[in-house]
Amino acid sequence: MPAERTRGSRRTESDGQRLVWTMPVEPTDPSGVSFATNVTPTSFNESPHTALDSPISENIMFPPTDDNVSGPRRPTHSKKKPENHIPRPPNAFILFRSSFIKSQHVSTEVETNHSTLSKIIGLTWQNLPEKERQVWHAKAKAALEEHKRKFPQYAFRPTQGKKGGTTEKRKVREVEPKDMKRCAKIAELLAAGLKGQELDSAMADFDKHHVPEIVTRFEAPITARAYRRSSSAPIPDTENSKSSQSFFSTVATARKMRASSTRPTRCPTPDLANPANLDQATLKKEPSFDFSSFSFEKTVSPLPAFACDPLNEPIPPSPADSTMSHPDAFPVPLNVNTASFLDDWNQCTTPITPGTPDFLESPSPPPFAGSYGTFPMNLEKNVPDMPATFPAYQQCGLDMGLSGEHYLSHPSDYTAFPHHPDSSLTHLDIDFSSFMNTGPVHQYQL
DNA sequence: CTGAATGAAAA
DNA sequence: TTTTCATTCAG
């Protein structure tokens, strides 16, 4: 399991705030490279010598940066660390990454986001010949020994996940999926020996034809009620704490809404995997939208076309439809009358999206009273080259019939669309009538 | 302050 | 087995 790394709550202690570079904790460092006690070295320069230096193999793909002279040595991050914090000794990968970054093997032309770079470097690390990896492991070992020498009394003391009262909910993944295909491509090229300039052009070429996935997310339908609640007390988080990686906690949502005046947060799309949760009773009961009942539990990839033919009636429930080609495809039935909550929902769109007046002035007025809902949509990147109007829901899921790919195993109900860099739509007309008892088209401002 | 990778060390 | 934290810096 790709056990996602959660970042526990951070220390709350008073942070030193000031970054001192001096700290006589260590005996005059003979190597000249010194670990400031409270500041992490800008990067790990190899120790100036060491018999451990592996024989400079003629064919090292990513030779360690050799600049010994400590660089600018800026405080990498002014984190909240005790005044005399001693950083952990770097492991092989960290050393490799550090060197890799410094070497600019992947120029900022290709990628600047470090999160993404980590992905790329991670892949590169895997592709790295065992022999070359050993070099880094050796360096890590050396670094460890050096560290031990410098800080004999050092002991790794991870802070126990803040238990105290501080609620501190676990982090909620809220980032868009990365364009892994592109990352893989870069890693592939790197493995092939391309880097720097060569890589730049190679990628420029690749990007010309590569159709990155543009990620769309359906935001949380904010009801007037929900909105009101949000401004005060936290909304009770409907369980799902564990798997609730699936969605923002309502608390997070509320906080976010207040924080940013932009669009509302996200929006759980109907729980297609559990249509039962969408019965009217539920909806009527909680017109403000039950977040917990709206989540995709599985990845709903390309779904069978028959599942939701817009021209036909909603397909009746069929739990384990054996005809489903995709094991994760959800059970289809999605006969939901949204009138009960959409009405309320629409009413509060305004206060939340003050910046988008035309949001309510959608040129396509709801044909049927109370039959429309506004699934605020956020396009993370550009808008794909898609028809201005398309028969929504040709396929189950909210892939808009664009044969997109869903990222629903994650919290977010992301929908990826083929993307065309030049296009630019401002809205989408979506017809939910095929899966909801709603009227036809509704326009979504993008 | 986070994310994102891998891995060492600790809980 | 699960967490933390090393690096890095744009967002």
Short mmCIF file of C-alpha atoms (C1' of nucleotides) in Angstrom, two decimals:
data_model
loop_
_atom_site.label_atom_id
_atom_site.label_comp_id
_atom_site.label_asym_id
_atom_site.label_seq_id
_atom_site.Cartn_x
_atom_site.Cartn_y
_atom_site.Cartn_z
CA MET A 1 0.00 0.00 0.00
CA PRO A 2 1.44 3.28 -0.93
CA ALA A 3 0.93 4.27 2.58
CA GLU A 4 0.77 7.87 2.21
CA ARG A 5 2.98 9.80 4.39
CA THR A 6 1.24 11.85 6.80
CA ARG A 7 2.89 14.66 8.40
CA GLY A 8 2.14 14.57 11.99
CA SER A 9 1.44 17.64 13.85
CA ARG A 10 4.39 19.77 14.32
CA ARG A 11 5.91 20.79 17.49
CA THR A 12 4.21 23.67 19.01
CA GLU A 13 6.98 24.83 21.09
CA SER A 14 8.19 28.32 20.84
CA ASP A 15 10.32 28.47 17.86
CA GLY A 16 13.68 29.97 18.04
CA GLN A 17 12.77 32.14 15.18
CA ARG A 18 16.23 33.42 14.80
CA LEU A 19 18.60 31.51 12.78
CA VAL A 20 21.90 31.34 14.32
CA TRP A 21 24.70 30.10 12.34
CA THR A 22 27.11 29.66 15.05
CA MET A 23 26.99 26.97 17.53
CA PRO A 24 30.13 25.75 19.14
CA VAL A 25 28.57 22.49 19.92
CA GLU A 26 31.04 20.74 17.86
CA PRO A 27 34.72 20.83 18.14
CA THR A 28 36.19 22.95 15.48
CA ASP A 29 35.30 21.15 12.40
CA PRO A 30 38.39 20.19 10.56
CA SER A 31 36.61 19.55 7.36
CA GLY A 32 35.31 23.01 7.21
CA VAL A 33 31.89 21.68 6.63
CA SER A 34 29.96 22.24 9.71
CA PHE A 35 26.49 21.58 10.71
CA ALA A 36 25.06 24.60 12.21
CA THR A 37 23.19 23.36 15.09
CA ASN A 38 20.00 24.99 14.31
CA VAL A 39 20.37 25.32 10.67
CA THR A 40 20.53 22.67 8.15
CA PRO A 41 23.36 22.82 5.79
CA THR A 42 22.29 24.07 2.45
CA SER A 43 23.21 20.85 0.93
CA PHE A 44 25.33 17.95 1.60
CA ASN A 45 28.65 18.34 0.06
CA GLU A 46 30.63 15.26 0.19
CA SER A 47 33.24 15.16 2.74
CA PRO A 48 36.38 16.47 1.15
CA HIS A 49 38.22 13.30 0.72
CA THR A 50 37.30 10.06 2.24
CA ALA A 51 38.72 6.83 1.21
CA LEU A 52 35.18 5.77 0.88
CA ASP A 53 34.82 7.60 -2.30
CA SER A 54 33.93 5.00 -4.74
CA PRO A 55 36.16 4.67 -7.71
CA ILE A 56 35.01 7.28 -10.08
CA SER A 57 33.36 4.94 -12.40
CA GLU A 58 33.65 6.29 -15.85
CA ASN A 59 30.00 5.86 -16.36
CA ILE A 60 28.30 7.45 -13.49
CA MET A 61 25.05 8.91 -14.58
CA PHE A 62 24.53 11.37 -11.85
CA PRO A 63 27.84 12.20 -10.31
CA PRO A 64 27.57 13.86 -6.96
CA THR A 65 27.89 17.57 -7.02
CA ASP A 66 31.42 18.24 -6.32
CA ASP A 67 31.40 21.73 -5.08
CA ASN A 68 32.90 21.42 -1.75
CA VAL A 69 32.90 24.96 -0.81
CA SER A 70 29.80 25.39 1.13
CA GLY A 71 27.41 27.43 -0.84
CA PRO A 72 25.40 30.38 0.30
CA ARG A 73 24.19 28.15 3.01
CA ARG A 74 20.89 29.75 3.53
CA PRO A 75 18.67 28.46 6.15
CA THR A 76 16.79 26.04 4.12
CA HIS A 77 13.67 26.47 5.99
CA SER A 78 12.94 28.49 9.00
CA LYS A 79 11.04 25.81 10.59
CA LYS A 80 10.03 25.67 14.07
CA LYS A 81 12.94 23.91 15.52
CA PRO A 82 14.50 24.06 18.88
CA GLU A 83 17.29 26.47 19.09
CA ASN A 84 19.88 23.78 19.02
CA HIS A 85 18.42 21.29 16.72
CA ILE A 86 20.66 18.82 15.12
CA PRO A 87 19.34 17.52 11.84
CA ARG A 88 19.26 13.89 11.11
CA PRO A 89 21.99 12.45 9.07
CA PRO A 90 20.86 12.23 5.48
CA ASN A 91 20.10 8.90 3.97
CA ALA A 92 21.21 7.75 0.58
CA PHE A 93 18.22 9.02 -1.25
CA ILE A 94 18.24 12.37 0.41
CA LEU A 95 21.83 12.78 -0.54
CA PHE A 96 21.08 11.76 -4.04
CA ARG A 97 18.17 14.10 -4.30
CA SER A 98 20.13 16.90 -2.86
CA SER A 99 22.89 16.44 -5.34
CA PHE A 100 20.47 15.92 -8.13
CA ILE A 101 18.73 19.17 -7.48
CA LYS A 102 21.90 21.06 -7.24
CA SER A 103 23.12 19.61 -10.46
CA GLN A 104 20.15 20.91 -12.31
CA HIS A 105 19.81 17.71 -14.18
CA VAL A 106 16.26 18.70 -14.58
CA SER A 107 16.19 22.36 -15.30
CA THR A 108 13.53 24.66 -14.12
CA GLU A 109 12.49 24.71 -17.69
CA VAL A 110 11.23 21.24 -17.32
CA GLU A 111 10.02 21.27 -13.78
CA THR A 112 10.20 23.57 -10.85
CA ASN A 113 7.83 22.08 -8.43
CA HIS A 114 9.78 20.22 -5.86
CA SER A 115 6.99 17.96 -5.05
CA THR A 116 6.99 16.80 -8.59
CA LEU A 117 10.73 16.78 -8.67
CA SER A 118 10.70 14.39 -5.82
CA LYS A 119 8.55 12.11 -7.85
CA ILE A 120 10.88 12.32 -10.75
CA ILE A 121 13.94 11.84 -8.66
CA GLY A 122 12.29 8.97 -6.91
CA LEU A 123 11.72 7.28 -10.22
CA THR A 124 15.21 8.06 -11.28
CA TRP A 125 16.50 6.57 -8.10
CA GLN A 126 14.73 3.37 -8.90
CA ASN A 127 16.07 3.35 -12.38
CA LEU A 128 19.51 3.96 -11.13
CA PRO A 129 21.87 1.07 -11.60
CA GLU A 130 22.38 -0.74 -8.38
CA LYS A 131 26.03 0.02 -8.56
CA GLU A 132 25.43 3.70 -8.65
CA ARG A 133 22.99 3.55 -5.84
CA GLN A 134 25.57 1.88 -3.76
CA VAL A 135 27.71 4.90 -4.15
CA TRP A 136 25.10 6.94 -2.42
CA HIS A 137 24.58 4.41 0.26
CA ALA A 138 28.24 4.58 0.90
CA LYS A 139 28.05 8.30 1.13
CA ALA A 140 25.17 8.04 3.50
CA LYS A 141 27.17 5.75 5.64
CA ALA A 142 30.03 8.13 5.63
CA ALA A 143 27.73 10.95 6.46
CA LEU A 144 26.35 9.00 9.32
CA GLU A 145 29.73 8.37 10.75
CA GLU A 146 30.66 11.93 10.30
CA HIS A 147 27.48 12.87 12.02
CA LYS A 148 28.23 10.59 14.88
CA ARG A 149 31.61 12.07 15.27
CA LYS A 150 30.28 15.54 15.31
CA PHE A 151 27.36 14.83 17.50
CA PRO A 152 28.31 11.92 19.66
CA GLN A 153 25.37 12.42 21.89
CA TYR A 154 22.89 12.82 19.10
CA ALA A 155 19.89 10.62 19.09
CA PHE A 156 16.98 10.70 16.76
CA ARG A 157 13.97 11.66 18.74
CA PRO A 158 10.94 11.92 16.61
CA THR A 159 8.20 13.77 18.29
CA GLN A 160 5.42 11.51 19.11
CA GLY A 161 2.38 12.40 17.15
CA LYS A 162 0.99 15.23 19.07
CA LYS A 163 -1.49 13.58 21.29
CA GLY A 164 -2.54 16.38 23.51
CA GLY A 165 -5.78 18.19 23.16
CA THR A 166 -4.75 19.92 20.03
CA THR A 167 -7.26 18.40 17.75
CA GLU A 168 -4.89 18.43 14.90
CA LYS A 169 -6.66 16.32 12.42
CA ARG A 170 -4.45 14.42 10.20
CA LYS A 171 -3.51 16.10 7.10
CA VAL A 172 -5.98 15.80 4.36
CA ARG A 173 -4.68 15.28 0.98
CA GLU A 174 -5.89 18.04 -1.13
CA VAL A 175 -3.53 18.21 -3.94
CA GLU A 176 -4.11 17.42 -7.45
CA PRO A 177 -2.66 14.28 -8.79
CA LYS A 178 0.56 14.79 -10.57
CA ASP A 179 1.01 14.15 -14.18
CA MET A 180 2.68 10.88 -13.66
CA LYS A 181 3.02 10.14 -17.29
CA ARG A 182 5.14 13.17 -17.66
CA CYS A 183 7.14 12.36 -14.58
CA ALA A 184 7.76 8.91 -15.90
CA LYS A 185 8.84 10.33 -19.19
CA ILE A 186 11.32 12.59 -17.57
CA ALA A 187 12.66 9.79 -15.47
CA GLU A 188 12.92 7.65 -18.54
CA LEU A 189 14.89 10.25 -20.37
CA LEU A 190 17.11 10.74 -17.41
CA ALA A 191 17.75 7.07 -17.25
CA ALA A 192 18.60 7.23 -20.90
CA GLY A 193 21.23 9.73 -20.07
CA LEU A 194 19.54 12.93 -21.04
CA LYS A 195 19.82 15.81 -18.73
CA GLY A 196 20.09 19.52 -18.63
CA GLN A 197 19.76 21.10 -22.00
CA GLU A 198 19.16 17.87 -23.79
CA LEU A 199 16.41 17.03 -21.45
CA ASP A 200 14.92 20.43 -21.93
CA SER A 201 14.46 20.03 -25.60
CA ALA A 202 13.44 16.46 -25.33
CA MET A 203 10.72 17.42 -22.95
CA ALA A 204 9.72 20.44 -24.92
CA ASP A 205 9.15 18.04 -27.68
CA PHE A 206 7.26 15.68 -25.52
CA ASP A 207 5.07 18.40 -24.14
CA LYS A 208 4.13 19.37 -27.60
CA HIS A 209 2.22 16.24 -28.11
CA HIS A 210 1.59 15.05 -24.67
CA VAL A 211 -1.89 15.65 -23.54
CA PRO A 212 -1.62 16.25 -19.88
CA GLU A 213 -4.49 15.37 -17.74
CA ILE A 214 -6.21 18.38 -16.60
CA VAL A 215 -7.79 17.90 -13.33
CA THR A 216 -11.17 19.06 -12.46
CA ARG A 217 -12.70 18.85 -9.17
CA PHE A 218 -16.21 19.14 -8.13
CA GLU A 219 -16.50 21.27 -5.19
CA ALA A 220 -18.67 20.75 -2.29
CA PRO A 221 -22.13 21.86 -2.88
CA ILE A 222 -22.51 24.50 -0.31
CA THR A 223 -25.90 24.98 1.02
CA ALA A 224 -26.99 28.08 2.71
CA ARG A 225 -27.21 26.11 5.87
CA ALA A 226 -23.80 24.68 5.54
CA TYR A 227 -22.49 28.08 4.86
CA ARG A 228 -24.02 29.54 7.93
CA ARG A 229 -22.74 26.76 10.02
CA SER A 230 -19.32 27.09 8.65
CA SER A 231 -18.92 30.55 9.90
CA SER A 232 -19.32 29.43 13.41
CA ALA A 233 -18.71 26.16 14.99
CA PRO A 234 -17.02 23.33 13.26
CA ILE A 235 -19.29 21.03 11.49
CA PRO A 236 -19.40 17.66 13.09
CA ASP A 237 -17.20 15.47 11.10
CA THR A 238 -19.29 12.60 10.04
CA GLU A 239 -17.02 9.83 11.05
CA ASN A 240 -15.08 8.52 8.15
CA SER A 241 -12.06 9.69 9.97
CA LYS A 242 -10.04 6.81 8.84
CA SER A 243 -10.84 6.47 5.22
CA SER A 244 -11.83 10.04 5.15
CA GLN A 245 -8.88 10.67 3.09
CA SER A 246 -11.70 10.54 0.73
CA PHE A 247 -12.89 13.96 1.47
CA PHE A 248 -12.16 17.11 3.22
CA SER A 249 -13.40 17.07 6.63
CA THR A 250 -16.21 19.43 6.93
CA VAL A 251 -14.11 21.30 9.36
CA ALA A 252 -11.42 21.75 6.88
CA THR A 253 -13.99 22.82 4.43
CA ALA A 254 -15.40 25.38 6.70
CA ARG A 255 -12.06 26.75 7.56
CA LYS A 256 -11.16 27.00 4.01
CA MET A 257 -14.27 28.77 3.08
CA ARG A 258 -13.57 31.47 5.49
CA ALA A 259 -10.00 31.70 4.60
CA SER A 260 -10.31 32.07 0.92
CA SER A 261 -12.87 34.17 -0.72
CA THR A 262 -12.47 32.24 -3.82
CA ARG A 263 -14.77 29.50 -4.65
CA PRO A 264 -16.13 27.18 -2.14
CA THR A 265 -14.20 24.13 -1.40
CA ARG A 266 -14.84 20.95 -3.00
CA CYS A 267 -17.71 18.97 -3.58
CA PRO A 268 -18.35 15.51 -2.90
CA THR A 269 -19.86 13.95 -5.83
CA PRO A 270 -22.63 11.57 -5.23
CA ASP A 271 -21.67 8.39 -3.66
CA LEU A 272 -22.06 6.30 -6.65
CA ALA A 273 -20.66 3.35 -4.95
CA ASN A 274 -23.37 3.43 -2.43
CA PRO A 275 -26.47 4.64 -4.09
CA ALA A 276 -28.34 3.70 -1.04
CA ASN A 277 -26.91 6.69 0.58
CA LEU A 278 -28.56 8.85 -1.89
CA ASP A 279 -32.11 7.99 -1.33
CA GLN A 280 -34.47 10.77 -0.93
CA ALA A 281 -34.97 10.17 2.69
CA THR A 282 -31.42 10.98 3.28
CA LEU A 283 -31.47 13.97 1.14
CA LYS A 284 -34.59 15.33 2.62
CA LYS A 285 -33.33 14.79 6.00
CA GLU A 286 -30.23 16.68 5.46
CA PRO A 287 -30.81 19.20 2.78
CA SER A 288 -27.54 20.74 3.61
CA PHE A 289 -25.92 17.83 2.04
CA ASP A 290 -24.46 15.00 3.86
CA PHE A 291 -20.85 15.09 3.04
CA SER A 292 -20.17 11.72 4.33
CA SER A 293 -22.63 10.14 2.04
CA PHE A 294 -21.09 11.73 -0.94
CA SER A 295 -17.91 10.21 -1.81
CA PHE A 296 -16.42 7.98 -4.28
CA GLU A 297 -14.90 5.09 -2.66
CA LYS A 298 -13.22 3.58 -5.56
CA THR A 299 -11.52 4.55 -8.63
CA VAL A 300 -14.07 4.79 -11.28
CA SER A 301 -12.20 4.53 -14.43
CA PRO A 302 -13.61 4.22 -17.86
CA LEU A 303 -17.01 2.94 -17.33
CA PRO A 304 -19.17 0.96 -19.60
CA ALA A 305 -21.07 3.18 -21.91
CA PHE A 306 -24.29 1.46 -21.28
CA ALA A 307 -24.18 2.29 -17.69
CA CYS A 308 -25.64 5.68 -18.08
CA ASP A 309 -26.87 6.29 -21.48
CA PRO A 310 -28.23 9.78 -21.39
CA LEU A 311 -30.94 8.79 -23.75
CA ASN A 312 -32.26 6.11 -21.57
CA GLU A 313 -33.78 5.90 -18.22
CA PRO A 314 -31.54 5.61 -15.27
CA ILE A 315 -30.49 2.10 -14.92
CA PRO A 316 -31.90 0.34 -11.94
CA PRO A 317 -29.68 -0.85 -9.19
CA SER A 318 -27.61 -3.83 -9.98
CA PRO A 319 -25.08 -4.30 -7.26
CA ALA A 320 -22.71 -6.69 -8.74
CA ASP A 321 -23.30 -6.27 -12.34
CA SER A 322 -21.22 -8.93 -13.88
CA THR A 323 -21.18 -7.12 -17.15
CA MET A 324 -19.15 -4.41 -15.63
CA SER A 325 -15.87 -4.52 -17.34
CA HIS A 326 -14.13 -2.61 -14.70
CA PRO A 327 -14.00 -4.21 -11.32
CA ASP A 328 -14.13 -0.92 -9.63
CA ALA A 329 -16.93 0.46 -11.63
CA PHE A 330 -19.68 1.50 -9.39
CA PRO A 331 -23.06 -0.02 -9.50
CA VAL A 332 -24.74 2.42 -11.77
CA PRO A 333 -28.04 3.30 -10.23
CA LEU A 334 -28.18 6.87 -9.50
CA ASN A 335 -31.68 7.92 -9.47
CA VAL A 336 -31.56 10.92 -7.34
CA ASN A 337 -33.97 13.66 -6.93
CA THR A 338 -31.91 16.58 -6.07
CA ALA A 339 -34.72 19.01 -5.75
CA SER A 340 -34.76 18.72 -2.04
CA PHE A 341 -31.36 20.10 -1.47
CA LEU A 342 -30.45 21.84 -4.60
CA ASP A 343 -32.92 24.52 -3.96
CA ASP A 344 -31.33 25.47 -0.76
CA TRP A 345 -28.02 24.93 -2.30
CA ASN A 346 -28.52 27.38 -5.05
CA GLN A 347 -29.60 30.02 -2.73
CA CYS A 348 -26.34 30.28 -1.07
CA THR A 349 -24.06 30.26 -3.96
CA THR A 350 -23.90 33.95 -3.95
CA PRO A 351 -22.44 34.65 -0.60
CA ILE A 352 -19.76 32.19 -1.20
CA THR A 353 -18.76 33.19 -4.63
CA PRO A 354 -18.99 36.90 -4.53
CA GLY A 355 -16.40 37.14 -7.15
CA THR A 356 -18.37 35.29 -9.68
CA PRO A 357 -21.58 37.16 -10.17
CA ASP A 358 -22.43 35.49 -13.38
CA PHE A 359 -22.36 32.34 -11.53
CA LEU A 360 -25.99 32.77 -10.81
CA GLU A 361 -26.74 34.48 -13.97
CA SER A 362 -26.16 31.38 -15.86
CA PRO A 363 -27.68 31.73 -19.27
CA SER A 364 -29.30 28.43 -18.95
CA PRO A 365 -32.05 28.81 -16.46
CA PRO A 366 -33.32 25.76 -14.76
CA PRO A 367 -36.16 24.37 -16.76
CA PHE A 368 -37.60 22.65 -13.81
CA ALA A 369 -37.89 24.41 -10.58
CA GLY A 370 -35.58 23.16 -7.99
CA SER A 371 -34.08 20.69 -10.30
CA TYR A 372 -30.75 22.29 -10.55
CA GLY A 373 -27.76 22.14 -8.46
CA THR A 374 -24.58 23.89 -8.87
CA PHE A 375 -21.59 21.77 -8.71
CA PRO A 376 -19.00 24.42 -8.58
CA MET A 377 -16.21 23.28 -10.67
CA ASN A 378 -12.65 24.21 -10.44
CA LEU A 379 -10.33 23.68 -13.21
CA GLU A 380 -6.94 23.29 -11.82
CA LYS A 381 -5.27 23.98 -15.02
CA ASN A 382 -6.45 24.78 -18.42
CA VAL A 383 -9.67 23.83 -19.86
CA PRO A 384 -9.63 20.94 -22.15
CA ASP A 385 -10.61 21.17 -25.67
CA MET A 386 -14.06 19.92 -25.25
CA PRO A 387 -17.34 20.85 -26.67
CA ALA A 388 -19.03 23.72 -25.01
CA THR A 389 -21.97 21.57 -24.53
CA PHE A 390 -21.98 17.92 -24.23
CA PRO A 391 -24.34 15.32 -23.08
CA ALA A 392 -23.23 14.98 -19.59
CA TYR A 393 -22.87 11.74 -17.97
CA GLN A 394 -22.59 9.58 -20.92
CA GLN A 395 -20.65 7.39 -18.72
CA CYS A 396 -21.24 6.91 -15.15
CA GLY A 397 -19.30 8.93 -12.82
CA LEU A 398 -18.86 12.52 -13.54
CA ASP A 399 -16.43 12.09 -16.25
CA MET A 400 -18.60 14.18 -18.48
CA GLY A 401 -18.40 11.62 -21.14
CA LEU A 402 -14.96 12.75 -21.92
CA SER A 403 -13.45 9.48 -21.17
CA GLY A 404 -11.58 11.08 -18.44
CA GLU A 405 -9.97 9.32 -15.66
CA HIS A 406 -11.12 9.58 -12.17
CA TYR A 407 -8.97 9.99 -9.21
CA LEU A 408 -11.48 8.88 -6.79
CA SER A 409 -9.52 6.56 -4.72
CA HIS A 410 -8.29 9.70 -3.17
CA PRO A 411 -10.22 12.06 -1.19
CA SER A 412 -10.85 14.10 -4.07
CA ASP A 413 -13.26 13.37 -6.69
CA TYR A 414 -10.95 14.43 -9.32
CA THR A 415 -11.79 14.06 -12.86
CA ALA A 416 -9.18 14.30 -15.45
CA PHE A 417 -9.82 15.33 -18.96
CA PRO A 418 -7.77 15.23 -22.02
CA HIS A 419 -6.29 18.56 -22.22
CA HIS A 420 -5.52 20.83 -25.02
CA PRO A 421 -3.23 23.65 -24.08
CA ASP A 422 -4.71 26.12 -26.47
CA SER A 423 -8.31 25.85 -25.70
CA SER A 424 -10.00 27.98 -23.20
CA LEU A 425 -13.54 27.54 -22.22
CA THR A 426 -15.25 29.56 -19.66
CA HIS A 427 -18.04 27.25 -18.89
CA LEU A 428 -19.46 23.88 -19.45
CA ASP A 429 -22.98 22.89 -20.06
CA ILE A 430 -23.69 19.74 -18.36
CA ASP A 431 -26.72 17.63 -18.47
CA PHE A 432 -27.30 15.61 -15.42
CA SER A 433 -30.71 14.45 -16.41
CA SER A 434 -29.52 11.05 -17.30
CA PHE A 435 -28.56 10.16 -13.85
CA MET A 436 -30.51 12.50 -11.77
CA ASN A 437 -34.06 13.49 -11.94
CA THR A 438 -33.11 16.90 -12.87
CA GLY A 439 -33.70 19.02 -15.81
CA PRO A 440 -31.36 19.05 -18.73
CA VAL A 441 -28.47 21.24 -19.09
CA HIS A 442 -26.91 23.32 -16.53
CA GLN A 443 -24.08 25.61 -17.11
CA TYR A 444 -21.04 25.58 -15.00
CA GLN A 445 -18.88 28.52 -14.85
CA LEU A 446 -15.30 27.60 -14.97
"C1'" DC B 1 3.90 25.31 6.48
"C1'" DT B 2 3.18 21.48 2.74
"C1'" DG B 3 4.11 18.17 -0.54
"C1'" DA B 4 6.89 14.38 -2.46
"C1'" DA B 5 10.40 10.85 -2.77
"C1'" DT B 6 13.32 6.93 0.12
"C1'" DG B 7 15.06 5.15 4.05
"C1'" DA B 8 17.01 5.14 8.98
"C1'" DA B 9 15.72 5.08 13.42
"C1'" DA B 10 12.48 5.18 17.03
"C1'" DA B 11 7.99 4.39 19.19
"C1'" DT C 1 4.01 -2.00 12.10
"C1'" DT C 2 3.76 2.83 11.99
"C1'" DT C 3 5.82 7.62 12.44
"C1'" DT C 4 9.05 11.06 12.10
"C1'" DC C 5 12.30 13.52 9.65
"C1'" DA C 6 16.28 14.19 6.81
"C1'" DT C 7 16.37 17.87 1.53
"C1'" DT C 8 14.31 21.46 -1.24
"C1'" DC C 9 11.56 25.44 -2.40
"C1'" DA C 10 7.37 26.83 -5.10
"C1'" DG C 11 2.78 27.53 -3.88
#
